[in-house]
Short mmCIF file of C-alpha atoms and ligand atoms in Angstrom, two decimals:
data_model
loop_
_atom_site.label_atom_id
_atom_site.label_comp_id
_atom_site.label_asym_id
_atom_site.label_seq_id
_atom_site.Cartn_x
_atom_site.Cartn_y
_atom_site.Cartn_z
CA MET A 88 104.65 70.16 129.69
CA ASP A 89 107.44 69.62 132.18
CA ASP A 90 110.82 71.33 132.00
CA MET A 91 112.50 68.56 129.99
CA MET A 92 109.75 68.48 127.38
CA ILE A 93 109.81 72.24 127.02
CA VAL A 94 113.57 72.25 126.50
CA GLU A 95 113.36 69.48 123.88
CA ASN A 96 110.50 71.18 122.09
CA LEU A 97 112.37 74.48 122.07
CA GLY A 98 115.51 72.78 120.68
CA ARG A 99 113.52 71.13 117.90
CA HIS A 100 111.82 74.36 116.86
CA PHE A 101 115.10 76.26 117.07
CA LYS A 102 116.56 73.85 114.53
CA GLU A 103 113.52 74.18 112.25
CA ILE A 104 113.57 77.97 112.35
CA TYR A 105 117.27 78.78 112.40
CA GLY A 106 118.87 75.60 111.06
CA ASP A 107 121.31 73.31 112.80
CA GLY A 108 123.35 74.34 115.75
CA ASN A 109 123.61 73.77 119.41
CA PRO A 110 121.92 76.66 121.19
CA GLY A 111 122.29 77.41 124.91
CA VAL A 112 119.01 77.08 126.80
CA PHE A 113 118.00 79.50 129.56
CA PHE A 114 115.09 80.20 131.91
CA ALA A 115 113.78 83.14 133.93
CA PRO A 116 110.68 82.87 136.12
CA GLY A 117 107.63 85.05 136.64
CA ARG A 118 106.74 86.12 140.18
CA VAL A 119 103.92 86.45 142.61
CA ASN A 120 104.03 89.08 145.33
CA LEU A 121 102.80 87.84 148.71
CA ILE A 122 102.64 91.29 150.31
CA GLY A 123 104.18 94.76 149.81
CA GLU A 124 102.28 96.16 146.84
CA HIS A 125 103.10 99.50 145.25
CA THR A 126 105.85 100.03 147.79
CA ASP A 127 108.82 99.32 145.50
CA TYR A 128 108.88 102.77 143.89
CA ASN A 129 108.31 104.36 147.31
CA GLY A 130 111.47 103.07 148.95
CA GLY A 131 109.54 100.43 150.90
CA HIS A 132 109.70 96.67 151.35
CA VAL A 133 108.31 93.90 149.13
CA PHE A 134 107.93 90.17 149.64
CA PRO A 135 107.64 88.34 146.32
CA CYS A 136 108.66 84.83 145.32
CA ALA A 137 109.69 83.51 141.92
CA LEU A 138 107.36 81.01 140.26
CA THR A 139 108.28 77.77 138.52
CA LEU A 140 106.44 79.20 135.50
CA GLY A 141 108.37 81.61 133.34
CA THR A 142 110.07 82.17 130.01
CA TYR A 143 112.59 79.91 128.28
CA ALA A 144 115.05 80.83 125.53
CA ALA A 145 117.24 78.88 123.14
CA ALA A 146 119.95 81.18 121.77
CA ARG A 147 123.12 81.10 119.70
CA LYS A 148 125.62 83.75 118.67
CA ARG A 149 125.99 84.72 115.02
CA GLU A 150 129.06 85.84 113.09
CA ASP A 151 127.39 88.91 111.50
CA ARG A 152 125.47 91.89 112.94
CA THR A 153 121.97 90.44 112.51
CA ILE A 154 119.65 89.61 115.41
CA ARG A 155 116.72 87.28 114.85
CA PHE A 156 113.90 87.03 117.42
CA ALA A 157 111.09 84.49 117.46
CA SER A 158 108.66 83.24 120.08
CA LEU A 159 106.62 80.03 120.02
CA ASN A 160 103.85 82.04 121.71
CA ILE A 161 103.60 84.64 118.96
CA ARG A 162 102.46 84.11 115.39
CA GLY A 163 103.71 80.53 115.30
CA GLY A 164 107.34 81.47 115.77
CA GLU A 165 107.47 84.10 113.01
CA VAL A 166 110.94 85.65 112.86
CA THR A 167 111.56 89.37 113.41
CA GLU A 168 114.95 90.48 112.19
CA CYS A 169 116.98 93.54 113.03
CA SER A 170 120.57 94.68 112.89
CA LEU A 171 122.90 95.87 115.62
CA ASP A 172 123.24 98.99 113.47
CA ASP A 173 119.49 99.61 113.63
CA PRO A 174 118.87 103.10 115.11
CA ALA A 175 116.38 101.53 117.57
CA LEU A 176 119.29 99.78 119.27
CA MET A 177 121.77 102.66 119.19
CA LEU A 178 122.57 104.97 122.02
CA ASP A 179 121.82 108.48 120.89
CA GLY A 180 122.05 110.32 124.19
CA SER A 181 118.27 110.55 124.54
CA GLU A 182 116.53 109.10 127.62
CA GLY A 183 115.57 105.84 125.99
CA GLY A 184 112.37 106.82 124.25
CA SER A 185 113.31 104.26 121.65
CA THR A 186 109.82 102.80 121.65
CA LEU A 187 109.08 105.58 119.20
CA LYS A 188 111.91 104.44 116.97
CA ALA A 189 111.22 100.75 117.44
CA GLY A 190 107.51 101.01 116.67
CA ALA A 191 104.86 100.83 119.36
CA ASP A 192 103.59 97.72 121.05
CA ASP A 193 105.88 95.09 119.63
CA TRP A 194 106.97 92.31 121.96
CA THR A 195 110.54 92.56 120.65
CA ASN A 196 110.78 95.97 122.36
CA TYR A 197 111.49 94.05 125.59
CA PRO A 198 114.57 92.17 124.36
CA LYS A 199 115.65 95.18 122.29
CA GLY A 200 115.34 97.37 125.36
CA VAL A 201 117.67 95.01 127.24
CA ILE A 202 120.26 95.08 124.44
CA TRP A 203 120.02 98.88 124.54
CA ALA A 204 120.37 98.94 128.36
CA PHE A 205 123.44 96.67 128.19
CA ALA A 206 125.05 98.97 125.61
CA GLU A 207 124.33 101.97 127.83
CA LYS A 208 126.39 100.30 130.58
CA GLY A 209 129.23 99.54 128.15
CA PHE A 210 128.27 95.92 127.42
CA VAL A 211 128.21 96.26 123.65
CA LEU A 212 127.47 93.23 121.49
CA PRO A 213 130.21 92.55 118.91
CA THR A 214 127.93 90.33 116.78
CA GLY A 215 124.26 89.43 116.57
CA PHE A 216 122.43 86.28 117.72
CA ASP A 217 119.43 84.04 117.03
CA VAL A 218 116.94 83.52 119.82
CA LEU A 219 113.72 81.55 120.23
CA TYR A 220 111.52 82.15 123.28
CA TYR A 221 108.71 80.18 124.85
CA GLY A 222 106.74 81.28 127.91
CA ASN A 223 104.21 79.46 130.08
CA ILE A 224 103.04 82.36 132.25
CA PRO A 225 99.38 83.03 131.42
CA ALA A 226 99.33 86.12 129.18
CA GLY A 227 98.25 89.42 130.73
CA SER A 228 97.89 87.84 134.18
CA GLY A 229 100.11 90.28 136.06
CA LEU A 230 102.57 87.52 136.95
CA SER A 231 105.44 89.40 135.29
CA SER A 232 105.91 87.73 131.95
CA SER A 233 107.57 90.92 130.70
CA ALA A 234 110.04 91.08 133.59
CA SER A 235 110.91 87.43 133.00
CA LEU A 236 111.51 88.16 129.30
CA GLU A 237 113.80 91.07 130.20
CA VAL A 238 115.80 89.20 132.84
CA LEU A 239 116.04 86.18 130.56
CA THR A 240 117.36 88.28 127.68
CA GLY A 241 119.96 89.78 130.01
CA LEU A 242 121.01 86.28 131.04
CA VAL A 243 121.27 85.21 127.38
CA LEU A 244 123.49 88.20 126.61
CA ARG A 245 125.72 87.64 129.64
CA GLU A 246 126.19 83.97 128.85
CA LEU A 247 126.60 84.23 125.06
CA TYR A 248 129.07 87.12 125.16
CA GLY A 249 130.80 86.37 128.46
CA PHE A 250 129.90 89.66 130.20
CA ALA A 251 131.27 88.37 133.48
CA GLY A 252 130.83 91.74 135.22
CA VAL A 253 127.06 91.43 135.06
CA ARG A 254 125.92 90.04 138.43
CA GLN A 255 122.55 88.40 138.98
CA GLU A 256 121.28 91.64 140.61
CA ASP A 257 122.43 93.56 137.55
CA LEU A 258 120.15 91.44 135.38
CA ALA A 259 117.29 92.83 137.45
CA LEU A 260 118.52 96.44 137.24
CA LEU A 261 119.19 96.26 133.50
CA GLY A 262 115.75 94.71 132.93
CA GLN A 263 114.12 97.51 134.92
CA ARG A 264 116.12 100.09 132.99
CA ALA A 265 114.85 98.60 129.72
CA GLU A 266 111.28 98.69 130.95
CA ASN A 267 111.48 102.26 132.29
CA ALA A 268 113.49 103.97 129.58
CA TYR A 269 112.80 101.88 126.49
CA VAL A 270 109.33 100.38 126.88
CA GLY A 271 108.00 103.37 128.89
CA MET A 272 106.46 101.59 131.90
CA ASN A 273 107.69 103.30 135.02
CA CYS A 274 107.86 100.13 137.15
CA GLY A 275 109.85 99.56 140.33
CA ILE A 276 112.48 96.86 140.85
CA MET A 277 110.35 94.11 142.41
CA ASP A 278 109.43 91.98 139.39
CA GLN A 279 112.85 91.87 137.80
CA PHE A 280 114.52 91.33 141.17
CA ALA A 281 112.28 88.34 141.96
CA SER A 282 112.88 86.87 138.52
CA ALA A 283 116.66 87.21 138.76
CA MET A 284 117.12 86.38 142.45
CA GLY A 285 114.38 83.84 143.25
CA LYS A 286 115.15 80.81 145.38
CA GLU A 287 113.32 77.50 145.59
CA GLY A 288 111.04 77.31 148.61
CA SER A 289 111.68 80.91 149.70
CA ALA A 290 110.28 84.37 149.20
CA ILE A 291 112.54 87.43 149.06
CA PHE A 292 112.26 90.14 151.69
CA LEU A 293 113.68 93.10 149.79
CA ASP A 294 114.27 96.67 150.97
CA THR A 295 113.84 98.54 147.69
CA ASN A 296 115.59 101.59 149.11
CA THR A 297 118.94 99.84 149.65
CA LEU A 298 118.41 96.60 147.66
CA ASN A 299 119.38 94.71 150.82
CA TYR A 300 117.47 91.45 150.90
CA ARG A 301 117.15 88.15 152.64
CA TYR A 302 115.42 84.91 151.78
CA ALA A 303 112.55 83.83 154.03
CA PRO A 304 111.62 80.13 153.76
CA LEU A 305 107.94 79.67 152.99
CA ALA A 306 107.48 77.15 155.76
CA MET A 307 103.73 76.78 155.42
CA SER A 308 103.03 73.27 156.52
CA GLY A 309 99.41 72.34 155.87
CA MET A 310 98.93 75.38 153.64
CA LYS A 311 99.12 76.10 149.93
CA ILE A 312 99.70 79.30 148.02
CA VAL A 313 96.96 79.59 145.41
CA ILE A 314 96.91 82.11 142.58
CA THR A 315 93.52 82.89 141.06
CA ASN A 316 93.61 84.50 137.64
CA SER A 317 90.57 86.71 137.01
CA ASN A 318 91.44 86.72 133.31
CA VAL A 319 90.53 90.39 133.15
CA LYS A 320 92.89 93.11 132.18
CA HIS A 321 91.60 96.65 132.36
CA GLN A 322 92.80 99.45 130.13
CA LEU A 323 94.34 101.35 133.00
CA VAL A 324 97.30 99.05 133.58
CA THR A 325 100.06 101.37 132.34
CA SER A 326 98.35 104.77 132.63
CA GLY A 327 96.83 103.97 136.05
CA TYR A 328 100.16 102.67 137.29
CA ASN A 329 102.15 105.69 136.14
CA ASP A 330 99.44 107.96 137.57
CA ARG A 331 99.60 106.31 141.04
CA ARG A 332 103.35 106.67 140.97
CA LYS A 333 103.03 110.40 140.22
CA SER A 334 100.59 110.88 143.12
CA CYS A 335 103.12 109.31 145.49
CA GLU A 336 105.86 111.56 144.17
CA SER A 337 103.78 114.70 144.71
CA ALA A 338 102.79 113.51 148.18
CA LEU A 339 106.47 113.10 149.06
CA GLU A 340 107.26 116.56 147.75
CA LEU A 341 104.46 118.15 149.79
CA ILE A 342 105.62 116.33 152.93
CA ARG A 343 109.19 117.46 152.32
CA ALA A 344 108.10 121.08 152.56
CA HIS A 345 107.46 120.32 156.27
CA ARG A 346 109.92 117.65 157.31
CA GLU A 347 113.01 115.95 155.94
CA THR A 348 111.86 112.68 154.43
CA GLU A 349 113.85 110.32 152.27
CA SER A 350 110.90 108.40 150.83
CA LEU A 351 107.37 107.41 151.80
CA GLY A 352 108.86 104.07 152.78
CA SER A 353 111.01 105.76 155.41
CA LEU A 354 107.96 107.02 157.35
CA THR A 355 106.36 105.06 160.19
CA CYS A 356 102.56 105.03 160.39
CA GLU A 357 102.75 107.38 163.42
CA GLU A 358 104.99 109.87 161.59
CA PHE A 359 102.63 109.80 158.63
CA ALA A 360 99.57 110.39 160.84
CA GLU A 361 101.24 113.55 162.19
CA ILE A 362 101.97 115.02 158.77
CA SER A 363 99.17 113.68 156.57
CA HIS A 364 97.02 116.80 157.08
CA VAL A 365 99.30 118.70 154.66
CA LEU A 366 98.18 116.44 151.81
CA PRO A 367 95.10 116.95 149.64
CA GLU A 368 93.16 114.00 148.22
CA PRO A 369 93.85 111.73 146.46
CA GLU A 370 97.53 112.13 147.42
CA ARG A 371 96.76 111.56 151.10
CA SER A 372 95.08 108.20 150.52
CA ARG A 373 97.73 107.09 148.04
CA ALA A 374 100.55 107.95 150.44
CA LYS A 375 98.67 106.36 153.33
CA HIS A 376 98.62 103.09 151.41
CA ALA A 377 102.34 103.28 150.63
CA VAL A 378 103.24 103.91 154.29
CA THR A 379 100.86 101.40 155.89
CA GLU A 380 101.61 98.71 153.29
CA ASN A 381 105.31 98.98 154.04
CA ALA A 382 104.60 98.54 157.77
CA ARG A 383 102.33 95.57 157.04
CA THR A 384 105.03 93.93 154.93
CA ILE A 385 107.63 94.18 157.69
CA ARG A 386 105.14 92.78 160.22
CA ALA A 387 104.08 89.99 157.86
CA VAL A 388 107.63 88.73 157.42
CA GLU A 389 108.14 88.86 161.20
CA ALA A 390 104.94 86.82 161.59
CA LEU A 391 106.15 84.27 159.04
CA ASP A 392 109.49 84.00 160.86
CA ARG A 393 107.54 83.14 164.03
CA GLY A 394 105.42 80.64 162.11
CA ASP A 395 102.31 82.75 162.72
CA LEU A 396 100.47 82.21 159.43
CA VAL A 397 97.18 83.45 160.86
CA GLU A 398 98.72 86.89 161.40
CA PHE A 399 100.38 86.73 157.97
CA GLY A 400 96.97 86.06 156.38
CA LYS A 401 95.31 88.86 158.33
CA LEU A 402 97.91 91.32 157.05
CA MET A 403 97.30 90.10 153.48
CA ASN A 404 93.61 90.87 153.93
CA GLU A 405 94.39 94.35 155.26
CA SER A 406 96.68 94.87 152.29
CA HIS A 407 93.80 94.12 149.95
CA ILE A 408 91.48 96.57 151.70
CA SER A 409 94.11 99.28 151.47
CA LEU A 410 94.74 98.60 147.77
CA ARG A 411 90.99 98.60 147.15
CA ASP A 412 90.00 101.68 149.15
CA ASP A 413 93.06 103.90 149.50
CA TYR A 414 95.14 103.05 146.45
CA GLU A 415 92.14 102.21 144.23
CA VAL A 416 93.89 99.73 141.99
CA SER A 417 91.42 96.86 142.38
CA CYS A 418 88.35 96.20 140.22
CA PRO A 419 84.97 94.48 140.73
CA GLU A 420 86.11 91.08 139.42
CA ILE A 421 89.13 90.97 141.74
CA ASP A 422 87.15 92.24 144.76
CA PHE A 423 84.62 89.50 144.10
CA LEU A 424 87.31 86.78 144.03
CA VAL A 425 88.80 88.10 147.28
CA ASP A 426 85.39 88.40 149.02
CA GLU A 427 84.53 84.83 148.05
CA ALA A 428 87.91 83.56 149.27
CA TRP A 429 87.42 85.30 152.63
CA LYS A 430 84.16 83.34 153.12
CA ILE A 431 85.83 79.93 152.88
CA PRO A 432 86.94 78.37 156.17
CA GLY A 433 90.56 77.34 155.86
CA VAL A 434 91.55 80.45 153.90
CA LEU A 435 94.01 82.44 156.02
CA GLY A 436 94.38 85.39 153.67
CA SER A 437 93.57 86.61 150.19
CA ARG A 438 94.46 89.76 148.28
CA ILE A 439 95.06 91.28 144.86
CA THR A 440 98.64 90.80 143.71
CA GLY A 441 100.78 92.77 141.25
CA GLY A 442 100.16 96.13 139.61
CA GLY A 443 96.35 95.87 139.73
CA PHE A 444 93.43 96.80 137.47
CA GLY A 445 92.73 93.10 136.91
CA GLY A 446 95.15 90.19 136.95
CA CYS A 447 95.39 87.78 139.86
CA THR A 448 94.72 87.28 143.53
CA VAL A 449 97.00 85.34 145.87
CA SER A 450 95.60 83.33 148.77
CA ILE A 451 96.89 81.15 151.59
CA VAL A 452 94.61 78.12 151.66
CA GLY A 453 94.58 75.09 153.94
CA ASP A 454 95.42 71.79 152.17
CA ASP A 455 91.94 70.46 152.85
CA ALA A 456 90.21 73.57 151.54
CA VAL A 457 91.92 73.80 148.14
CA ASP A 458 89.27 71.80 146.25
CA GLU A 459 86.42 73.73 147.82
CA PHE A 460 88.28 76.97 147.06
CA ARG A 461 88.57 76.11 143.40
CA ASN A 462 85.04 74.78 142.97
CA ARG A 463 83.14 77.36 144.97
CA ILE A 464 84.97 80.41 143.71
CA GLY A 465 85.09 79.12 140.14
CA ALA A 466 81.32 78.59 140.06
CA ALA A 467 80.45 81.84 141.83
CA TYR A 468 82.74 83.87 139.54
CA GLY A 469 81.25 82.40 136.38
CA ALA A 470 77.75 83.15 137.68
CA ALA A 471 78.53 86.73 138.74
CA PHE A 472 80.49 87.79 135.65
CA GLU A 473 79.01 86.37 132.51
CA GLY A 474 81.50 84.85 130.15
CA GLN A 475 84.35 85.07 132.67
CA LYS A 476 86.29 82.09 133.90
CA ALA A 477 88.80 82.01 136.74
CA ASP A 478 91.95 79.87 136.57
CA PHE A 479 93.64 78.47 139.65
CA TYR A 480 97.29 77.65 140.21
CA VAL A 481 98.70 76.00 143.32
CA ILE A 482 102.27 77.27 143.25
CA GLU A 483 105.70 76.58 144.70
CA ALA A 484 108.43 79.18 145.03
CA GLY A 485 110.96 78.53 142.26
CA ALA A 486 114.57 79.40 141.43
CA GLY A 487 115.75 82.63 139.82
CA ALA A 488 117.03 83.02 136.26
CA HIS A 489 119.52 80.31 135.28
CA ARG A 490 121.13 78.45 132.42
CA ILE A 491 119.57 75.05 131.78
CA ARG A 492 121.99 73.81 129.14
C1 GLA B 17 104.06 96.07 138.91
C2 GLA B 17 105.43 96.73 138.84
C3 GLA B 17 106.21 96.50 140.13
C4 GLA B 17 105.38 96.89 141.36
C5 GLA B 17 104.00 96.26 141.29
C6 GLA B 17 103.09 96.76 142.38
O1 GLA B 17 104.19 94.68 138.96
O2 GLA B 17 106.17 96.22 137.75
O3 GLA B 17 107.42 97.22 140.08
O4 GLA B 17 105.31 98.28 141.49
O5 GLA B 17 103.35 96.52 140.05
O6 GLA B 17 103.53 96.34 143.62
#
């Protein structure tokens, strides 16, 4: 379905579910990270771009204090209702933790978390609203469907209630706040930032320490960016992620006993080599990844600026090896997809992308090699992992969250 068809379809279902009315229609994209993985909570650099896939919402304000949520992706658009006076949405001085109140594992925790995060910043909703979502990011793929849902909900709130003080960057920060404090996933800022701030044809070079950023055009003539979805999602996603984050925090603390250090992202590779002996394993390997990955990201963007895609691809490959061996967030299925990609002439680089433990790879593939890439890797993957199928997406960098209508 193209954009227009999605918007029409959403409008029609909105009418069926909630009755007549003229809802606003909004969009926030998912993201793919080209390089700079697990650096965003270490004060390092990231280099993601927004996708043209993402989440759409049709939404309309109500006169009373009821909020109704529905998604075309979930139980055929079944409506979940709550009230603005529901304790799960109230600020009670506790550090979020409202997942407990809201009931575990419900998709509406994401939009509820955003309403909660807005209230925490003083953006309190005077009345409720009706919203219908539809997303076309493959589920569980690690392409940030949850960040897009958060940023989108923030956009809906800003536009419906006229919260003019909420800048585009704030949509990212409020989404991250919801995810950290309400949903309980201790993520960095990358996914929400890419979803809110994306720009067509460009990736975002973001310093997560200062939130300074610049757009870098993805001038890749003769090349395509290909995402390969392994369609596997391992149990460890949240626990493994939070655990890696803790290892980096203890590494930083141990280093600080010897030298003043703002974050792992503030260390050069040489500085790290001098101090790394104070760290036990696995903290040493985890911190080594964070430091070297940050350096690789800076070098990769410099290479792209020079038009040196061969160097960019080489750094992507090194990033994968570091995530596989030092950070240990890859898995056999993903390593297989990357190994196969590396064998194909015309592939400049290939690596795991996103949080890890399954999900997707991202590759830079020559125009002429895309068919071979798809066919060869698809067949080999199916043969090596019984019952598994890989999906391929040739992507373009898309725009950040915006109102469609
Ligand atoms: C997940 C998190 C991001 C980032 C990546 C790893 O996508 O949400 O904040 O840490 O993993 O780079």
